[in-house]
Structures are given as structure tokens and as C-alpha cells.
């Protein structure tokens, strides 16, 4: 069996194991049915729940559109975490960087009147720049003072959230007649076109071309890692900072640049949500995406293709989870459990091997993050 | 010979740089005093007890402190304070904080002791979470999953305490922490999974399962499964009669006393016992410890389970120590603050306690004086502690050295 097939088999088995454990959780928390001793009902709930999960993620064009819509920001924010991991940095700050990008993208989106062909790229560029500038802060702090990025990015997330809440209430951003933190709409010319525009006027197909942007960003990440000196130096620094410095690399500037690149990806995530999905910004525009992005990056082993696949998987789970919540009384939070289990099982091929009694060698999972030092 | 001479020079250059940044910080604080803290007229009442209080004239205090800070900054930049520099820094920070409170409460009054009491109480989960982090990271296992342990323990202890009593409820929380720690231990030690990945998976797992249980089980059965009377504060005889400090430290719940005891015990254990020496050894250089006969992985297992138990008590603080029930995501990132406190305190229990107190103080301040209309948007007051943390970490703490082996699985030879 080839390497790819093998790793695909392990991924599949990990997903199955995760589905089994979640099924167990669904059944044992069905207190009412179990209290009546009605196991049949508990199991039929389980069936409906998992059918809803599938139907809601791949069962129709709308489901696929929802999957893509959910995957878009996860992919971009996932790249923000992955790219930092590659440089040996742990970026918990995707949330803050997304918010920064959302705000700058939003501003360009409503402050200018331009033809779409210029306006859309300009607004996206603004989002990337906003995220990059905000993302560079922890890089600069670490390079200049050694302050650990785990602390600074967590704190910057807080700073970004409250700054955005305040900004959205200022005259510049606030929507007419609203007192809460919600912004004006962006100009139509700055909106990202819908992905399924050729389907006519189906307003239920929310997927937008932010997904194309995300795919291009994934390609750019691959290109950066494989084809550029900068990418090579980033990875060398991430692998062994001391060695990279002795080899003559400017590891401190690389830290700043890596965080700026990560921030740019996250900024695009925020921008594409504003310009593609909502058309405005609110305090919750980043939601839990920055946090989920860490799982996406971990699951995707920080590689471009891995991040893409895990973002799609998470997007599908999210879309399916909503359907499941509608069809049954199983709350969407099950998806968070499912994600955790999938990450866990995929990260532990030895465990999956033991559970399914698979023969052959399980390839150990490479280390993502090299400790706190450096 | 240059190699031998180098460390001293490097250190002194670093110290010079630090001294300069401290001096500049004094200047910045002075500017804040002049331009912000002198803007609101009136006296601020700091209530000590129900009947007594002291007052500070907000503007006068701001001007005076500003002038003193300029003088201190000049002295710091010109010749430094030598061995006294940390004392000066602490005094300056404390006075600045008082000036801030006086400014915020000008023309009004607030319960000063109540705020500090609240601070100590709120530091409990952060401190205990941080102790959990220190115990595992000192033995060489990165622990990102503090948040998950706190959250899961909060949930199960709420259910346990509602169904039985507070003691059993806390015990259930402790066992939950131990259970999650066991997952972390087995995955990272036996299956050699990347510790950060397991940690995050545990966080997601805890968040998902507790939200799930909250909606599916606790909401429909609120009265029977998620409803309890939290513990009441215990007055320590004599000590609680000390003016000012008594009520702050010695009229607290058992969780607070436990948390202080945990800090003291961990510090003593890590630096004064055989167990501590071995623990630090397997976190720094497990091969050497292993060669000398320490069973590295066994000790890691034991320490991780202990870490889970301590974090479990921290999680039980929410339902049993203060709120009386479990709400979805009740920890709201406090586990990550605990992680920050670990790094902030350089993997030392007392340092982590200081970090936890700083974060808890910020929270207590926000709750107590968030209602005063200071003319500055409340969002900025809320984010102040985050800014302060960054300044402290970047300006004064800098690169902290983690246990060297944290993150690496150990293979027996």
C-alpha cells in the first residue's frame, strides 16, 4: 500500500472511531429515553442525528454551499496558524488578526466608490494588510524583548475584540439608527461575488468567492514553503533557531515576517467574512474561528494540503451539525466533541492501530510545536 | 577567555536596557497621571469597612504622583536604584494604581476592601490552573489543556454537588481533572502524540462535551442537577481581625486557603524535596535523570495526575466556590490566562500566583468600578489589563526559560 493510501486509511479509521465515541455520548445523554428504558428511541435519535449530519453537509447543493461557506474562514485562519507553526511560532492570535482584517477591509469596503474590479481586490488587500500589521506586533515583541507569543497573542485577542466593539460604535463605522456594535454595510462594488452566481437568484446559496481567495492563499502558502528562500528560512528557523542563526539567517526579522504573513492570512479570513458573507461587521464577526483554526492547523499538520482538507472537514461538520440540531434534540456542540475526537485519533495513529487491530507500521505524527523555548 | 568573560557583559548590557525601559515606563506613567488622572475633580472614597473609609483627592493625588514619578524616572535613568529598584518599581506601580482608582471613583466611593477580597477569591482558579500547568511542564509535558480541565471539572462538580453534597461534588471535579490528565498522560507518554495537539483536543473535547451536557441534560433538569448552595467564607480566628489585611486574606472560602496552601506546598516540594529535584530533572534533562535510575515516565504520569487533581479543584471553584451552578463555557478562557500566568511567573508557583493575582485584580476592578462614568469608553478600561500584561511581559520579564524537555516524549533506552 502506498504512503498516501495508508495515511488515508488511518484518517478514515480515526473519523470512524470519533463517530463511535460521539454516538456513545449521544445515547448516554438521552436521559429521557434511557429513563423509560426505551433504547430503541435513543438509537433512532442517533440515526437521525448522523443522517442529518451527512444531509446537512453534502446532501444537496445548498448543503455543499454551506460546507464551503463554513470552510472558507477556517481555511484562511487555519493557514494563519499553520504558517506560524512552520516558523516555530504558536499563533493563538488568529482571532485578533481576523478582527483587524475585518475592520480595515470593512473601511475600504464602504469608504470608497470604485468599480468592482478594483474595489474587491483593494478591500481584500486592505484586510490582508490590516491583519499583517496586527499580526506583526507579537513578532516584533518577541524579536525585540523575547516576550512569548502565546501570552502576547492571547492578550492581543482581548485588545482587538474590545477595540472593535468600541470602533463599531464610533461615527465612522456605526450604522445609522443603531446603538450597538454593528457597522454600516459595505458598498455593493466591494462585495465578493457569490460562488454559485450561475444558479440564478438562489439566495440560500451563501458560498462566496472568498473560497477561491482561500484556495489561492493555500497555493501561495505551498509556493512560499516550497519555492522561495523566505519559506525555506522560515522553516529552518522553526526547526532549529540556533542552527538557522549560525547559518546566517536573520532569525529575528524572520519572526516578524512570519507573524506578518500569518496575520495576513487571518486578516483575509476576517475580510472575506465581511465582504463575502455578512456585508457588514459586528463584534462577533470572528466568533470562535480563530480558536477552531488551531485545531484545523493541528489536524492538517501545518501543511498546505492538510490545512485545506481539515478546513473542509470542519466546514462540513459545522454545516451538518446545524442540520442535525434542527432534525433532532442533539445540540450542535456535539460537533465540537467530534472535532476534538477526530484531532485526537488522527494525532495518535498508534492508538487507532490498537483499536482496530490494523497491521503495519503507523507513522508517528511529527511534532508541531517545539516547546516553549526560543 | 572571551567566552568566560562574555556572560557578565551580556547580562550587564541587558540590565542596562531593562533599567532604561523601566525609566521610560516611569515617564509614561507620569504623563498618564498629568494628562488623564488630573482630569476629574472631587474626592474618591475608598471604603474599608461598612462604616470607615479613607478619601483621596483625585486631582491632587494625580499631580503629586506625576511629579514624584518624573523625579523617580530621572533618578532611574541617571543612576538607577541599585538593589532597591524592584522596591521602587512596586511602590510606583501601587501608587499609580491608587491614583487610577481615585481618578475613576472621583466624586464617588467604592468598597476598596471588597474589591481586594474579590481579587483574592477570583485568583483561585487561575492559580490552581497554573499550578496544574507548572506540575506538568516542570516534569516535561506541555499542558495546554488547563482550560479543558477547569471547564470539565466545573461541569461535573456542579452536577455532583447538586446530586449529593459539596464535598463529593468537589471530589467529582477532582476526579474529572485527573481523568483528563490521564488522557493527556497516556496520549503524550505512551502514544507519544504531540503534546500541544492532545492538549488542544482535550480543550475542544471539554468545551464540546460540557456545552452538550449543559443543553441536553442540565437545562431540562436544572433544579435537580444544576442547583446548589456555594460554600460560605470561613473567618480565620485572630488573623481575620487584622485591620485591612484580615478581611482580604482571612475571610475567604476554603478554596482560597487551599490555593495558597497549594502554592506553598508546590514551592516547597519542587525546591526542597527529593520528589521536586527529580521532577525538575525529568523536565530539564530526562536522559540524565533516567540514567541515574529515575523512572522518568512513571514520575511524569504521577505528576500529570496530580496536576489534573489540582486543576480539578480550580474548576470546582466556579459552581461550589462562588456561582452555585454551571453555565456553558463558564471558564471563558481562564485556563489560557492560567497558562499565561505560568509563563509570566517563569514556571515558579509564587510567580504564577502573582500573575494570577494581577489578572484577578483586573477582573475585580472592572466589576467594581466599571460603572463609574469616567468619560473614557468602558472598552478601554476592560482591555487595560491585557495592555498591562503585554507591557509587563515585554518590558520587564522578557524571554522566560521554559523547562527544557517540555514537549519531548521520553524513550527508555
PDB file of C-alpha atoms in Angstrom, chain A residues 25-26 29-31 45 90 141 144-148 150-152 154-156 158-159 162-163 165-166 169 291-292 294-295 298 329-331 333-334 336-337 340-341 343-344 347-348 350-351 354 365-369 371-373, chain B residues 17 137 142 144 183 187 191 193-194 196-198 200-205 207-209 211-213 215-217 221 225 328 336-337 339-340 343-344 347 359 377 379-380 382-383 386-387 389-390 393-394 398-399 402 406-408:
ATOM      1  CA  UNK A  25     -22.179  10.267  24.107  1.00  0.00           C
ATOM      2  CA  UNK A  26     -25.435  10.932  22.235  1.00  0.00           C
ATOM      3  CA  UNK A  29     -27.115  11.685  27.410  1.00  0.00           C
ATOM      4  CA  UNK A  30     -30.576  10.829  26.090  1.00  0.00           C
ATOM      5  CA  UNK A  31     -31.756  10.755  29.691  1.00  0.00           C
ATOM      6  CA  UNK A  45     -32.276   9.607  17.605  1.00  0.00           C
ATOM      7  CA  UNK A  90       2.402  29.346  18.172  1.00  0.00           C
ATOM      8  CA  UNK A 141       7.657  41.943  20.661  1.00  0.00           C
ATOM      9  CA  UNK A 144      12.935  42.658  20.447  1.00  0.00           C
ATOM     10  CA  UNK A 145      12.143  41.603  24.002  1.00  0.00           C
ATOM     11  CA  UNK A 146      11.642  37.844  23.969  1.00  0.00           C
ATOM     12  CA  UNK A 147       8.025  38.189  25.140  1.00  0.00           C
ATOM     13  CA  UNK A 148       6.377  34.857  24.430  1.00  0.00           C
ATOM     14  CA  UNK A 150       1.445  32.676  23.471  1.00  0.00           C
ATOM     15  CA  UNK A 151       0.957  35.410  26.073  1.00  0.00           C
ATOM     16  CA  UNK A 152       1.049  38.347  23.693  1.00  0.00           C
ATOM     17  CA  UNK A 154      -3.876  35.914  23.820  1.00  0.00           C
ATOM     18  CA  UNK A 155      -3.714  39.464  25.180  1.00  0.00           C
ATOM     19  CA  UNK A 156      -3.884  40.998  21.688  1.00  0.00           C
ATOM     20  CA  UNK A 158      -8.635  40.703  24.000  1.00  0.00           C
ATOM     21  CA  UNK A 159      -7.371  44.090  22.889  1.00  0.00           C
ATOM     22  CA  UNK A 162     -12.702  45.400  22.707  1.00  0.00           C
ATOM     23  CA  UNK A 163     -11.182  47.857  20.243  1.00  0.00           C
ATOM     24  CA  UNK A 165     -16.512  46.775  19.906  1.00  0.00           C
ATOM     25  CA  UNK A 166     -15.594  50.399  20.519  1.00  0.00           C
ATOM     26  CA  UNK A 169     -19.869  52.381  17.863  1.00  0.00           C
ATOM     27  CA  UNK A 291      -9.720  29.111  18.048  1.00  0.00           C
ATOM     28  CA  UNK A 292     -11.082  26.423  15.718  1.00  0.00           C
ATOM     29  CA  UNK A 294      -5.795  25.996  15.750  1.00  0.00           C
ATOM     30  CA  UNK A 295      -7.494  22.620  15.521  1.00  0.00           C
ATOM     31  CA  UNK A 298      -3.048  20.800  14.112  1.00  0.00           C
ATOM     32  CA  UNK A 329     -32.619  17.416  20.008  1.00  0.00           C
ATOM     33  CA  UNK A 330     -28.883  16.804  19.723  1.00  0.00           C
ATOM     34  CA  UNK A 331     -27.190  20.191  20.185  1.00  0.00           C
ATOM     35  CA  UNK A 333     -21.999  21.335  20.386  1.00  0.00           C
ATOM     36  CA  UNK A 334     -21.609  17.670  19.528  1.00  0.00           C
ATOM     37  CA  UNK A 336     -17.004  20.374  18.881  1.00  0.00           C
ATOM     38  CA  UNK A 337     -16.710  16.987  20.589  1.00  0.00           C
ATOM     39  CA  UNK A 340     -11.780  17.052  19.283  1.00  0.00           C
ATOM     40  CA  UNK A 341     -12.015  13.295  18.915  1.00  0.00           C
ATOM     41  CA  UNK A 343      -7.982  15.505  16.079  1.00  0.00           C
ATOM     42  CA  UNK A 344      -7.081  13.188  18.929  1.00  0.00           C
ATOM     43  CA  UNK A 347      -2.817  12.517  16.074  1.00  0.00           C
ATOM     44  CA  UNK A 348      -2.498   9.093  17.683  1.00  0.00           C
ATOM     45  CA  UNK A 350      -0.695   4.099  17.439  1.00  0.00           C
ATOM     46  CA  UNK A 351      -3.971   4.258  19.334  1.00  0.00           C
ATOM     47  CA  UNK A 354      -4.532  -0.658  18.682  1.00  0.00           C
ATOM     48  CA  UNK A 365       2.850  12.273  13.941  1.00  0.00           C
ATOM     49  CA  UNK A 366       5.559  14.888  13.516  1.00  0.00           C
ATOM     50  CA  UNK A 367       5.915  17.435  16.246  1.00  0.00           C
ATOM     51  CA  UNK A 368       4.076  20.665  15.549  1.00  0.00           C
ATOM     52  CA  UNK A 369       5.442  22.950  18.158  1.00  0.00           C
ATOM     53  CA  UNK A 371       8.378  23.564  23.191  1.00  0.00           C
ATOM     54  CA  UNK A 372       8.316  26.957  24.800  1.00  0.00           C
ATOM     55  CA  UNK A 373      11.954  27.866  24.437  1.00  0.00           C
TER      56      UNK A 373
ATOM     57  CA  UNK B  17      18.482  48.012  28.667  1.00  0.00           C
ATOM     58  CA  UNK B 137       5.535  21.333  32.469  1.00  0.00           C
ATOM     59  CA  UNK B 142       3.406  20.821  27.870  1.00  0.00           C
ATOM     60  CA  UNK B 144      -2.255  23.469  27.052  1.00  0.00           C
ATOM     61  CA  UNK B 183      -5.809  11.155  28.737  1.00  0.00           C
ATOM     62  CA  UNK B 187      -1.527  10.073  24.820  1.00  0.00           C
ATOM     63  CA  UNK B 191       1.396   7.002  22.441  1.00  0.00           C
ATOM     64  CA  UNK B 193       1.344  12.144  20.444  1.00  0.00           C
ATOM     65  CA  UNK B 194       2.332  15.766  20.053  1.00  0.00           C
ATOM     66  CA  UNK B 196       0.125  20.505  22.059  1.00  0.00           C
ATOM     67  CA  UNK B 197      -2.282  18.583  19.853  1.00  0.00           C
ATOM     68  CA  UNK B 198      -3.547  16.416  22.717  1.00  0.00           C
ATOM     69  CA  UNK B 200      -5.937  21.307  22.377  1.00  0.00           C
ATOM     70  CA  UNK B 201      -8.006  18.239  21.634  1.00  0.00           C
ATOM     71  CA  UNK B 202      -8.774  17.979  25.363  1.00  0.00           C
ATOM     72  CA  UNK B 203      -9.819  21.628  25.409  1.00  0.00           C
ATOM     73  CA  UNK B 204     -12.174  21.134  22.489  1.00  0.00           C
ATOM     74  CA  UNK B 205     -13.446  17.908  23.951  1.00  0.00           C
ATOM     75  CA  UNK B 207     -15.836  22.548  25.665  1.00  0.00           C
ATOM     76  CA  UNK B 208     -17.954  20.355  23.416  1.00  0.00           C
ATOM     77  CA  UNK B 209     -18.989  17.794  25.997  1.00  0.00           C
ATOM     78  CA  UNK B 211     -21.853  22.534  26.293  1.00  0.00           C
ATOM     79  CA  UNK B 212     -23.555  19.411  25.038  1.00  0.00           C
ATOM     80  CA  UNK B 213     -24.383  18.220  28.557  1.00  0.00           C
ATOM     81  CA  UNK B 215     -28.024  21.891  26.746  1.00  0.00           C
ATOM     82  CA  UNK B 216     -29.144  18.322  26.657  1.00  0.00           C
ATOM     83  CA  UNK B 217     -29.129  17.424  30.339  1.00  0.00           C
ATOM     84  CA  UNK B 221     -33.159  19.200  34.739  1.00  0.00           C
ATOM     85  CA  UNK B 225     -28.840  18.579  38.574  1.00  0.00           C
ATOM     86  CA  UNK B 328     -21.926  26.872  29.255  1.00  0.00           C
ATOM     87  CA  UNK B 336      -5.424  30.254  28.999  1.00  0.00           C
ATOM     88  CA  UNK B 337      -4.916  33.091  31.436  1.00  0.00           C
ATOM     89  CA  UNK B 339      -1.201  29.331  31.048  1.00  0.00           C
ATOM     90  CA  UNK B 340      -0.106  32.937  30.636  1.00  0.00           C
ATOM     91  CA  UNK B 343       4.892  31.741  31.632  1.00  0.00           C
ATOM     92  CA  UNK B 344       4.552  35.109  33.386  1.00  0.00           C
ATOM     93  CA  UNK B 347       7.294  28.266  35.859  1.00  0.00           C
ATOM     94  CA  UNK B 359      -5.320  39.097  36.291  1.00  0.00           C
ATOM     95  CA  UNK B 377     -15.104  54.284  26.783  1.00  0.00           C
ATOM     96  CA  UNK B 379     -13.956  49.062  26.372  1.00  0.00           C
ATOM     97  CA  UNK B 380     -10.608  50.700  27.033  1.00  0.00           C
ATOM     98  CA  UNK B 382     -11.687  46.496  30.133  1.00  0.00           C
ATOM     99  CA  UNK B 383      -8.733  45.966  27.837  1.00  0.00           C
ATOM    100  CA  UNK B 386      -4.313  42.997  28.541  1.00  0.00           C
ATOM    101  CA  UNK B 387      -2.205  46.010  27.631  1.00  0.00           C
ATOM    102  CA  UNK B 389       0.269  42.289  30.683  1.00  0.00           C
ATOM    103  CA  UNK B 390       1.937  42.879  27.340  1.00  0.00           C
ATOM    104  CA  UNK B 393       5.935  40.727  29.768  1.00  0.00           C
ATOM    105  CA  UNK B 394       7.696  42.685  27.037  1.00  0.00           C
ATOM    106  CA  UNK B 398      11.294  39.262  28.523  1.00  0.00           C
ATOM    107  CA  UNK B 399      12.339  35.813  27.436  1.00  0.00           C
ATOM    108  CA  UNK B 402      10.915  27.033  29.981  1.00  0.00           C
ATOM    109  CA  UNK B 406       8.793  20.244  27.821  1.00  0.00           C
ATOM    110  CA  UNK B 407       7.193  18.859  24.674  1.00  0.00           C
ATOM    111  CA  UNK B 408       9.555  15.953  24.084  1.00  0.00           C
TER     112      UNK B 408
END
